[in-house]
Coordinates of C-alpha atoms in Angstrom, one line a residue:
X1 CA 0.0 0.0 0.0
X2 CA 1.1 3.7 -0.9
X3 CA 2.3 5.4 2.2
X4 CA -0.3 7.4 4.0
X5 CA 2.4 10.3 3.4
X6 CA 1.8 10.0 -0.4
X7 CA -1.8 9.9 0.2
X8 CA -1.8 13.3 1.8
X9 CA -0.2 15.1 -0.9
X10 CA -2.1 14.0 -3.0
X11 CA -5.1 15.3 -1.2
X12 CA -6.7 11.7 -0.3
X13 CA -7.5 12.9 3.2
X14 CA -9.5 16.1 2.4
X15 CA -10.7 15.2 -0.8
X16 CA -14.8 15.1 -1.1
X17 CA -15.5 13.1 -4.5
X18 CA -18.6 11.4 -5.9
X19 CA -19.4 7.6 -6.0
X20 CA -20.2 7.9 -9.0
X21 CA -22.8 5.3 -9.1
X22 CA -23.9 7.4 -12.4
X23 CA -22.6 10.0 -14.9
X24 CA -22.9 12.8 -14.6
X25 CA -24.4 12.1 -11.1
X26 CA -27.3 12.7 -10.0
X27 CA -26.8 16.7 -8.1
X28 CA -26.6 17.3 -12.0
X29 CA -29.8 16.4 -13.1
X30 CA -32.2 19.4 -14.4
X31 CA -35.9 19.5 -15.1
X32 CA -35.1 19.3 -19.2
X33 CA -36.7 15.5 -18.2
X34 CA -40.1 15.1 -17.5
X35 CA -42.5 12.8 -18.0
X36 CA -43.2 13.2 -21.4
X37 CA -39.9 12.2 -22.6
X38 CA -39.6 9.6 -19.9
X39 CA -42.9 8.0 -21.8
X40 CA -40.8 8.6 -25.1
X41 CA -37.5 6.6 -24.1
X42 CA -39.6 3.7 -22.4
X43 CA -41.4 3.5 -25.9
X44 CA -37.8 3.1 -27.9
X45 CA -37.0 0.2 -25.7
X46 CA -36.5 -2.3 -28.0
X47 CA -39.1 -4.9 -28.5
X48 CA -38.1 -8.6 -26.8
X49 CA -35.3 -6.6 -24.5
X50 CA -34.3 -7.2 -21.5
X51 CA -34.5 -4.1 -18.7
X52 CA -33.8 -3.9 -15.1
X53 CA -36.5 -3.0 -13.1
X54 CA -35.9 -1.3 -9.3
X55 CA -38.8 -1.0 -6.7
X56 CA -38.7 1.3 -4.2
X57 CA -40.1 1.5 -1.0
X58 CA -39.2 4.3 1.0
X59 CA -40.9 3.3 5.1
X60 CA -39.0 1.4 7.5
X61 CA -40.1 1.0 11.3
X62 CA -37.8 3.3 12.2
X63 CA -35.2 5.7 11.0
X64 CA -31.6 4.5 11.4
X65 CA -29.5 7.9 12.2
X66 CA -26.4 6.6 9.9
X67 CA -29.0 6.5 6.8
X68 CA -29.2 9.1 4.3
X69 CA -31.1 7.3 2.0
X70 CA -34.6 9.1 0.9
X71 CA -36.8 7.4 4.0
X72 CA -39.5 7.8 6.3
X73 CA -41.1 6.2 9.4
X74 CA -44.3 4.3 9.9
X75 CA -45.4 2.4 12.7
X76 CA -48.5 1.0 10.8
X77 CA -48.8 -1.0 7.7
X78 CA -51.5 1.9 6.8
X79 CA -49.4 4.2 4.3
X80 CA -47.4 1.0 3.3
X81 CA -51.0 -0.3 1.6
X82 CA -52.0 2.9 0.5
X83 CA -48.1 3.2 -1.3
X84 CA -48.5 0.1 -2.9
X85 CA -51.8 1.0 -4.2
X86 CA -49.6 3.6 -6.3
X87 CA -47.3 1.5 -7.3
X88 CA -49.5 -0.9 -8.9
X89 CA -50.8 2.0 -10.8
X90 CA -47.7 3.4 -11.7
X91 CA -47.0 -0.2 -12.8
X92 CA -50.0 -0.1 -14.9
X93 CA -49.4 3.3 -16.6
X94 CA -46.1 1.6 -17.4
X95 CA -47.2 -1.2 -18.7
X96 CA -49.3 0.9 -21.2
X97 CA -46.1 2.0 -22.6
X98 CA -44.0 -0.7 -22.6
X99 CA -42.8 -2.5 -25.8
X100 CA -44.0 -5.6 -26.7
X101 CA -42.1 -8.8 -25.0
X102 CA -39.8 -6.9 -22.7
X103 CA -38.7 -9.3 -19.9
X104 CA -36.9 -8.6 -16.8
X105 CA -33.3 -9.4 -16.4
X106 CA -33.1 -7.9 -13.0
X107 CA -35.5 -7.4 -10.1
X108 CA -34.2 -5.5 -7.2
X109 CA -36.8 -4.3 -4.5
X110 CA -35.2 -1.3 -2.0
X111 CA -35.8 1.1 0.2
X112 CA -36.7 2.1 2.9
X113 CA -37.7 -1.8 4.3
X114 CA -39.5 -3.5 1.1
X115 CA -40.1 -6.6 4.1
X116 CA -42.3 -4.2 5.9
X117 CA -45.0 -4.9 3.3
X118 CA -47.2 -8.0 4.7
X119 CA -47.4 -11.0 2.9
X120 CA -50.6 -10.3 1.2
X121 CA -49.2 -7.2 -0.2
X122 CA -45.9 -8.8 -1.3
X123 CA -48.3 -11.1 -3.7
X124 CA -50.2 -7.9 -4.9
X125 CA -46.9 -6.4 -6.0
X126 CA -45.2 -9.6 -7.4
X127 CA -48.5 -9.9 -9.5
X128 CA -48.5 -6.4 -11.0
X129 CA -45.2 -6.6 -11.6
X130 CA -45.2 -10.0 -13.3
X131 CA -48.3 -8.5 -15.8
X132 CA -45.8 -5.9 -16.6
X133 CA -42.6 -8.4 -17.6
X134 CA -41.6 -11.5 -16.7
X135 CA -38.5 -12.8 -15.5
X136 CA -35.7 -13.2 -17.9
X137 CA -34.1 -16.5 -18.5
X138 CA -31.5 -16.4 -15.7
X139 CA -32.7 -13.2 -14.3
X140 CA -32.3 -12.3 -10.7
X141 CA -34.5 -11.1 -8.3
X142 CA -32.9 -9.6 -4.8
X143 CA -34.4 -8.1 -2.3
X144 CA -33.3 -6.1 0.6
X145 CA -34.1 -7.1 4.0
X146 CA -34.1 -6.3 7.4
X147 CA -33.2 -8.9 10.0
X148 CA -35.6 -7.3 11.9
X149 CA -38.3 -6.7 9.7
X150 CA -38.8 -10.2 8.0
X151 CA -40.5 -13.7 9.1
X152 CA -41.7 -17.0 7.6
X153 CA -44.6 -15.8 5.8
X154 CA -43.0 -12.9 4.1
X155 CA -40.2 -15.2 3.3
X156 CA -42.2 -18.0 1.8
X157 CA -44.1 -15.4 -0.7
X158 CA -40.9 -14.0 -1.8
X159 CA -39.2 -17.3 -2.6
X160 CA -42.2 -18.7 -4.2
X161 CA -42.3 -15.5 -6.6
X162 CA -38.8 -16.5 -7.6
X163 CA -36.5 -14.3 -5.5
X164 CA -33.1 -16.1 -5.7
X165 CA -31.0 -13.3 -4.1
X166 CA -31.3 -11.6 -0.9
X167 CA -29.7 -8.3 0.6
X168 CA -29.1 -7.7 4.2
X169 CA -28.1 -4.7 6.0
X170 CA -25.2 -5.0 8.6
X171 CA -23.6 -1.8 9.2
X172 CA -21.6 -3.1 12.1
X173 CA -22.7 -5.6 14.9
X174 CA -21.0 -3.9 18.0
X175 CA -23.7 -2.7 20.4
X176 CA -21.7 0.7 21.1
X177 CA -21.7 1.4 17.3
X178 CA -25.5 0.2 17.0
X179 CA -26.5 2.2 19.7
X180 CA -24.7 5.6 18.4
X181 CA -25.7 5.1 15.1
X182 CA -29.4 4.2 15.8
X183 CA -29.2 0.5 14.5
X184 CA -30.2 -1.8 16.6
X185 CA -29.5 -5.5 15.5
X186 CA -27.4 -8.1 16.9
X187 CA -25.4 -11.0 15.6
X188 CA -28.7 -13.5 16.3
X189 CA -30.9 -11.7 15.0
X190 CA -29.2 -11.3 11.7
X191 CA -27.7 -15.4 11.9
X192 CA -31.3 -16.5 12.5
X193 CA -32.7 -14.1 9.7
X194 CA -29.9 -15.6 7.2
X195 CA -30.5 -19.3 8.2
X196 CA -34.3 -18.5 6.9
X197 CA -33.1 -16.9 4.0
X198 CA -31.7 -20.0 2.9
X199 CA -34.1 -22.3 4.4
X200 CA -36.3 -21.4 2.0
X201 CA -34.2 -22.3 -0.9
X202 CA -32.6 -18.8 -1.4
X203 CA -28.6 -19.4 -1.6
X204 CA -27.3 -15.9 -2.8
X205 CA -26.6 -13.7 -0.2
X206 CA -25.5 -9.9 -0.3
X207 CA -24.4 -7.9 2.8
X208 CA -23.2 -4.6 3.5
X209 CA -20.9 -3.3 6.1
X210 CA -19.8 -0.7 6.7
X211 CA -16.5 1.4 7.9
X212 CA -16.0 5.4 9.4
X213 CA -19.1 4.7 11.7
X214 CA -18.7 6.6 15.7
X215 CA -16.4 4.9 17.9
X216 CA -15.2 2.0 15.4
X217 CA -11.8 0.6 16.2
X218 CA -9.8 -1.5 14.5
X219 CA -10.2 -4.0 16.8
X220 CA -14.0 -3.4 17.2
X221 CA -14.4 -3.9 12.5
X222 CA -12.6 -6.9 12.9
X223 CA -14.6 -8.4 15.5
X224 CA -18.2 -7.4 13.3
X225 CA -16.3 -8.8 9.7
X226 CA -15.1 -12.2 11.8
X227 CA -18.8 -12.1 12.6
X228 CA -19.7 -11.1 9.2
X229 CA -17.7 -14.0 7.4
X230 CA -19.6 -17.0 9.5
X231 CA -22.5 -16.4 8.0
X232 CA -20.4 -17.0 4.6
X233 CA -21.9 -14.0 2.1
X234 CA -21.5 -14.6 -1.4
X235 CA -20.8 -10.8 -2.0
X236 CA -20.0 -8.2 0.7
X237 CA -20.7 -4.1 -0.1
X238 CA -17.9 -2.5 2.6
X239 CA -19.2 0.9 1.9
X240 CA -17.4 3.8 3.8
X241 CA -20.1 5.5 6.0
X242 CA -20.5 9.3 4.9
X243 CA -21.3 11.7 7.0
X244 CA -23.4 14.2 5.5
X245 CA -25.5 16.0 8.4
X246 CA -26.1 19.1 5.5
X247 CA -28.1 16.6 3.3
X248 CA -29.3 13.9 5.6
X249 CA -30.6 15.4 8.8
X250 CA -31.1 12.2 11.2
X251 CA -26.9 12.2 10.5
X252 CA -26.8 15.2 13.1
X253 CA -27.9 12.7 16.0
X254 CA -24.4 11.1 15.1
X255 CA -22.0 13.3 17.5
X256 CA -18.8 14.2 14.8
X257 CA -16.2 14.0 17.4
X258 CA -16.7 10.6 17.7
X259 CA -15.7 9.7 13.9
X260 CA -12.5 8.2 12.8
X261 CA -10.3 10.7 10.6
X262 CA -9.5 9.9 7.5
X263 CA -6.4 8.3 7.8
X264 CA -7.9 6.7 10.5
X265 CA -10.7 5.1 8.1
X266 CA -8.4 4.3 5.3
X267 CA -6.7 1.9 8.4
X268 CA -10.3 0.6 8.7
X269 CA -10.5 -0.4 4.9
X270 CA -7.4 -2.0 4.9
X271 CA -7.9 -3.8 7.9
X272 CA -11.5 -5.2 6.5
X273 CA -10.0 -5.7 3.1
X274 CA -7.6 -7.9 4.1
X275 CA -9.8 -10.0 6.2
X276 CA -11.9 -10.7 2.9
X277 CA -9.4 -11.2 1.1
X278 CA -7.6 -14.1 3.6
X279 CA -11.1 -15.8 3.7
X280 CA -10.9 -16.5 -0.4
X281 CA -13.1 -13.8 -1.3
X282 CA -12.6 -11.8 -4.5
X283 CA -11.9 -8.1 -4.4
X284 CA -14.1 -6.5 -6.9
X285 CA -13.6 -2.6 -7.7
X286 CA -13.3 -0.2 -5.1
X287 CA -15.6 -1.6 -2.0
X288 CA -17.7 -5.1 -2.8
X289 CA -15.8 -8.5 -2.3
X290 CA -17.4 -11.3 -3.6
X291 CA -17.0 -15.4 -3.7
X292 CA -14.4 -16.7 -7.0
X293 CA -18.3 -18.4 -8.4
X294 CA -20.2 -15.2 -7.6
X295 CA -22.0 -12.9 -10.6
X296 CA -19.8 -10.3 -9.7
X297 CA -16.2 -12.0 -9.7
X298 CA -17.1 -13.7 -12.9
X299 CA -18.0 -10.6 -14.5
X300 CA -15.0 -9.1 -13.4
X301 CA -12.7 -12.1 -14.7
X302 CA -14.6 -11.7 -18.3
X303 CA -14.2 -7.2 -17.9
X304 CA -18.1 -7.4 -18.1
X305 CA -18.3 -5.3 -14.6
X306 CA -21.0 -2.6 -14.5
X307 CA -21.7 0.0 -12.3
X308 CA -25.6 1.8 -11.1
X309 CA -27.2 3.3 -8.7
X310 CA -27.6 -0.1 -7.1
X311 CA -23.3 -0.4 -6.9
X312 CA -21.3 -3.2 -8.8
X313 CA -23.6 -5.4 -11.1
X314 CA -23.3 -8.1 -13.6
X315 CA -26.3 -7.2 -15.1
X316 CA -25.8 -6.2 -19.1
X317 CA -29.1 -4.1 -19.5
X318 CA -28.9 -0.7 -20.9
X319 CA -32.0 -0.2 -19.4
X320 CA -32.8 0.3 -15.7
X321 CA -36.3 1.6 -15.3
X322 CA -37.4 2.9 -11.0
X323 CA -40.6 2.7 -10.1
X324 CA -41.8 4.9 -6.5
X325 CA -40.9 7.7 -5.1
X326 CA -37.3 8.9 -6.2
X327 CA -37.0 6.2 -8.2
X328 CA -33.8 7.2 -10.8
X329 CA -34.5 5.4 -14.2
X330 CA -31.4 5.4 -17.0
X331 CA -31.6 5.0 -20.5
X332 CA -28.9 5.4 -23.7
X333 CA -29.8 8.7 -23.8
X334 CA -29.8 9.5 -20.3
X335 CA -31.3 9.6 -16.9
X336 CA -34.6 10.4 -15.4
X337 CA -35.7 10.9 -11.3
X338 CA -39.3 10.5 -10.0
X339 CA -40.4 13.6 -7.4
X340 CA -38.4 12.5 -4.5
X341 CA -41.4 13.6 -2.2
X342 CA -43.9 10.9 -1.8
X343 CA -46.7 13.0 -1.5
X344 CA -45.4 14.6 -4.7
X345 CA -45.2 11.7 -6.5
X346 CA -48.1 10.0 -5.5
X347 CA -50.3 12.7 -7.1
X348 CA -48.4 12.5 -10.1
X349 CA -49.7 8.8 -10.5
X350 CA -52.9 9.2 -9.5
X351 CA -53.6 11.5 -12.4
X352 CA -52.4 8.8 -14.8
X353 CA -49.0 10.2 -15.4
X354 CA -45.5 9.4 -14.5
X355 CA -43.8 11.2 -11.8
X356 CA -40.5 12.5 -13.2
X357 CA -38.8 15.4 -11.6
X358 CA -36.0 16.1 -13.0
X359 CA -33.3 14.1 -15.2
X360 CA -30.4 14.5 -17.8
X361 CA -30.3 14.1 -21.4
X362 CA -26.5 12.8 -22.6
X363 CA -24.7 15.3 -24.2
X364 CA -21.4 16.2 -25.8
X365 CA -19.3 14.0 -24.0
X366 CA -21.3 12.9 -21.4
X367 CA -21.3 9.2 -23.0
X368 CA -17.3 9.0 -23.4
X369 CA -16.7 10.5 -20.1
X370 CA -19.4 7.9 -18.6
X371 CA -17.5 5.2 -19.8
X372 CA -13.9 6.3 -18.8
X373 CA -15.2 6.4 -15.4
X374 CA -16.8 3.3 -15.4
X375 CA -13.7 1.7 -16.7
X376 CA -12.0 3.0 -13.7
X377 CA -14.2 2.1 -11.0
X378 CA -14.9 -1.4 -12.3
X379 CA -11.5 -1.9 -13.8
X380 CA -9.0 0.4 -12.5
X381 CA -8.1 1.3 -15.9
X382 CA -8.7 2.8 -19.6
X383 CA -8.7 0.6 -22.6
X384 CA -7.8 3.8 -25.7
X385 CA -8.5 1.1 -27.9
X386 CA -12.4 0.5 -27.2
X387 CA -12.6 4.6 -26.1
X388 CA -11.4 5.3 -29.7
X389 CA -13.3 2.6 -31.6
X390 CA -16.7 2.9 -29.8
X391 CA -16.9 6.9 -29.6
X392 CA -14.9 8.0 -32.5
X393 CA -12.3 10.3 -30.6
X394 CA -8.8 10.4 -32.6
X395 CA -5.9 8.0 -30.3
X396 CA -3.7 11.3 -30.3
X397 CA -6.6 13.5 -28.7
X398 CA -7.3 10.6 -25.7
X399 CA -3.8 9.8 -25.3
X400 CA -3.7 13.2 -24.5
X401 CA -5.9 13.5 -21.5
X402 CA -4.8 10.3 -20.4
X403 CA -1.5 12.3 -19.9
X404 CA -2.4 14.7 -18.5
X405 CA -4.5 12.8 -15.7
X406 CA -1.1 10.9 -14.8
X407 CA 0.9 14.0 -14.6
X408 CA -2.0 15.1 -11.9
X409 CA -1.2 11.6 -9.9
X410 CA 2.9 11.4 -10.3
X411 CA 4.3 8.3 -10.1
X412 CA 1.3 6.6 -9.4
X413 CA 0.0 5.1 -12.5
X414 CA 1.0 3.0 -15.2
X415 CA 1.1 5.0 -18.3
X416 CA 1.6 2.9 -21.9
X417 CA -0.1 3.3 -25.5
X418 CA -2.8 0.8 -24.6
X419 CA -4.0 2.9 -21.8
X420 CA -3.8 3.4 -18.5
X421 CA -3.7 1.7 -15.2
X422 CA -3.8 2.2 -11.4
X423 CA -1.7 -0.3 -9.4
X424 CA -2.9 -2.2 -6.6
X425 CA -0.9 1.0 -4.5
X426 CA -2.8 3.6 -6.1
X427 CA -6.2 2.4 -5.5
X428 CA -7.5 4.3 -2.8
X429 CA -7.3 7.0 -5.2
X430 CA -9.5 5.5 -7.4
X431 CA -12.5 8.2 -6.7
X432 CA -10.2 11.4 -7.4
X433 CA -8.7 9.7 -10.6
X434 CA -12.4 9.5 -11.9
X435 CA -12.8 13.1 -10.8
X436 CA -10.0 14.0 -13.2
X437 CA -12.8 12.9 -16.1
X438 CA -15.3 14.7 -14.8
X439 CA -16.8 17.3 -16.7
X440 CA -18.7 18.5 -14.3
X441 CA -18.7 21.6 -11.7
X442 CA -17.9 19.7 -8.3
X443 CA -18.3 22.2 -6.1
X444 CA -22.1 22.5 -6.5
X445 CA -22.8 19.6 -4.5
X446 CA -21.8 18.3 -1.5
X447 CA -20.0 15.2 -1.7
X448 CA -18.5 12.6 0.8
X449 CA -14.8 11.5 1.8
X450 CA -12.8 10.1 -1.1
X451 CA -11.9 7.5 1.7

């Protein structure tokens, strides 16, 4: 590993960077998208596809402090019914537009706590959903759930409607941590949650983890990724926690004086990363570790790695369509975002329209750029060779910028006519090498630690 010297100069430790989960990400997005053009690209979608579909649910039984995802509390099933009653009209109005034999290569339903919907409700959806597109030969159907918020019953509807991959939030399993963060869920809970998982015939399992959370200690993440690793994940998410009190306001329950720094969170990482890694799991990009049979380390092996909002994916569609509230939907020619309000986007529907907020359409070189960067987070490098053949830009013009990025990171990458490449040393710079691509103003948004 680069020395945490070299890191510093280089600006690792100060440095606030996108995920880049999407380009150009989403703070970028304008209202030249609505729903009328939203309508349009679902209508191009070729006939016979295969799309990606995302559900969101945005309730949970309570609001988790570390979160800052676009959530809201219920302590009755109440809205939950009366949300999926938009849903399955939202559905329908989608359906309306949909080209004929589109099938579903991907499934994902997030939140929020999809498994707060009862089991009566999870059939409603699976059926609407279903009379939209089916399920793709080989296509996968994940859902994320909360050890605490899932039974037999919900379970059994969920596997008999053909989920075959299941998500489940970790965060960290030291009761210090849960209690600062406002997560409450211990090491039996989530064991007994994953043993029902696959009792009912569902063997893939994702899990997240996270490191920067309060009070973690090097000794305390290895204790929660020992516990972690028995319950043998096929693919691990170790997301760095960001701490964005601005933008997520639960996040200001979570005193800041009792975070790591970011030297001291880099130490985290490495400390996690190596635990995978001694346990046989592949790393893949810059935070997920998967299983050497996993989707994700095969992709990897073949350079078919993508990158969405979801993370790291296998999945090959050019076509990921969200349904719900804040729901981001991308296309070939660019992205679209339901109202993030619920309320907002509940109306929406119920006047028979879609929702859409805001959105980008790709343009100039938002499609080359896109791909650089994705290249680098999936691969840790830039093929000139498919950059020059697949959007037309002269070898001499690329080569270039591809210059001028190294010069930016001296001695750090590895610079040759077929492209370039970040060493295993150079990694946690990943993000800001991206950022050198980006054509984007950075300082309009607020973004989290490059670490």
């Amino acid at each position: 590993m680069t020395s945490k010297t070299q890191l510093a100069k280089l600006g690792l430790f100060d440095a606030k960077v996108p995920r880049y989960t999407s380009y150009p990400t989403a703070p970028h997005f304008s209202n030249d998208v609505g729903s009328e053009l939203f309508g349009r690209w679902i209508s191009e979608i070729p006939e016979n596809s295969e799309v990606s579909l995302y559900i969101h649910v945005p309730f949970c039984r309570r609001l988790c402090w570390f979160c800052a995802c676009r959530t809201q509390g219920t302590s009755s099933a109440s809205p939950v019914a009366s949300y999926l009653e938009t849903l399955k009209q939202e559905l329908a109005i989608l359906k309306a537009r949909l080209p004929k034999g589109v099938r579903l290569s991907r499934l994902h339903w997030g939140g929020g706590t999809p498994t707060l919907l009862e089991p009566s409700m999870m059939e409603d959806l699976c059926a609407a959903i279903f009379d939209v597109a089916t399920m793709a030969e080989g296509g996968e159907f994940s859902v994320e759930i909360d050890p605490n918020e899932i039974d037999e019953p919900r379970l059994k509807v969920l596997s008999q409607a053909g989920m075959n991959r299941a998500s489940i939030g970790v965060q960290d399993f030291d009761d210090e941590i849960q209690k600062t963060i406002g997560r409450i869920q211990g090491y039996d809970v989530t064991r007994d949650a994953v043993e029902m998982i696959r009792a009912h015939g569902v063997h893939s399992l994702n899990a997240d983890i996270l490191f920067g959370l309060p009070h973690q200690t090097p000794k305390r993440i290895t204790e929660s990724v020992q516990k972690l690793l028995s319950l043998e994940p096929d693919r691990v998410a170790l997301y760095g926690y960001a701490h964005v009190p601005w933008m997520a306001k639960r996040q200001q329950m979570i005193p800041s004086d009792t975070l790591p720094t970011p030297e001291e969170r880099l130490n985290l990482f490495e400390i996690s990363r190596k635990l995978f890694l001694w346990d046989g799991y592949d790393e893949i990009g810059i935070d997920h570790f998967a299983k050497p049979k996993d989707g994700l380390a095969v992709a990897q092996q073949a350079g078919s790695l993508r990158r969405n909002f979801q993370g790291y994916t296998d999945d090959q569609s050019d076509v990921l369509i969200g349904v719900g509230a804040s729901s981001i939907s991308r296309f070939p020619k660019g992205f679209a975002q339901n109202a993030p309000a619920t309320s907002t986007h509940v109306a929406a529907i119920r006047e028979g329209r879609f929702s859409i907020s805001r959105g980008h359409i790709f343009k100039d070189e938002d499609a080359m750029r896109g791909r650089i960067i994705e290249m680098i987070m999936c691969n840790f490098e830039i093929d000139i060779a498919e950059i020059v053949a697949r959007f037309g830009i002269s070898r001499a013009n690329l080569h270039a910028r591809l210059l001028d990025v190294s010069s930016q990171f001296p001695g750090m990458l590895n610079f040759t006519d077929a492209g370039l490449f970040i060493p295993t040393n150079a990694r946690p710079l990943t993000r800001m090498i991206a950022r050198a691509f980006d054509a984007y103003d950075l300082s309009k948004a607020g973004h989290s630690s490059a670490i």
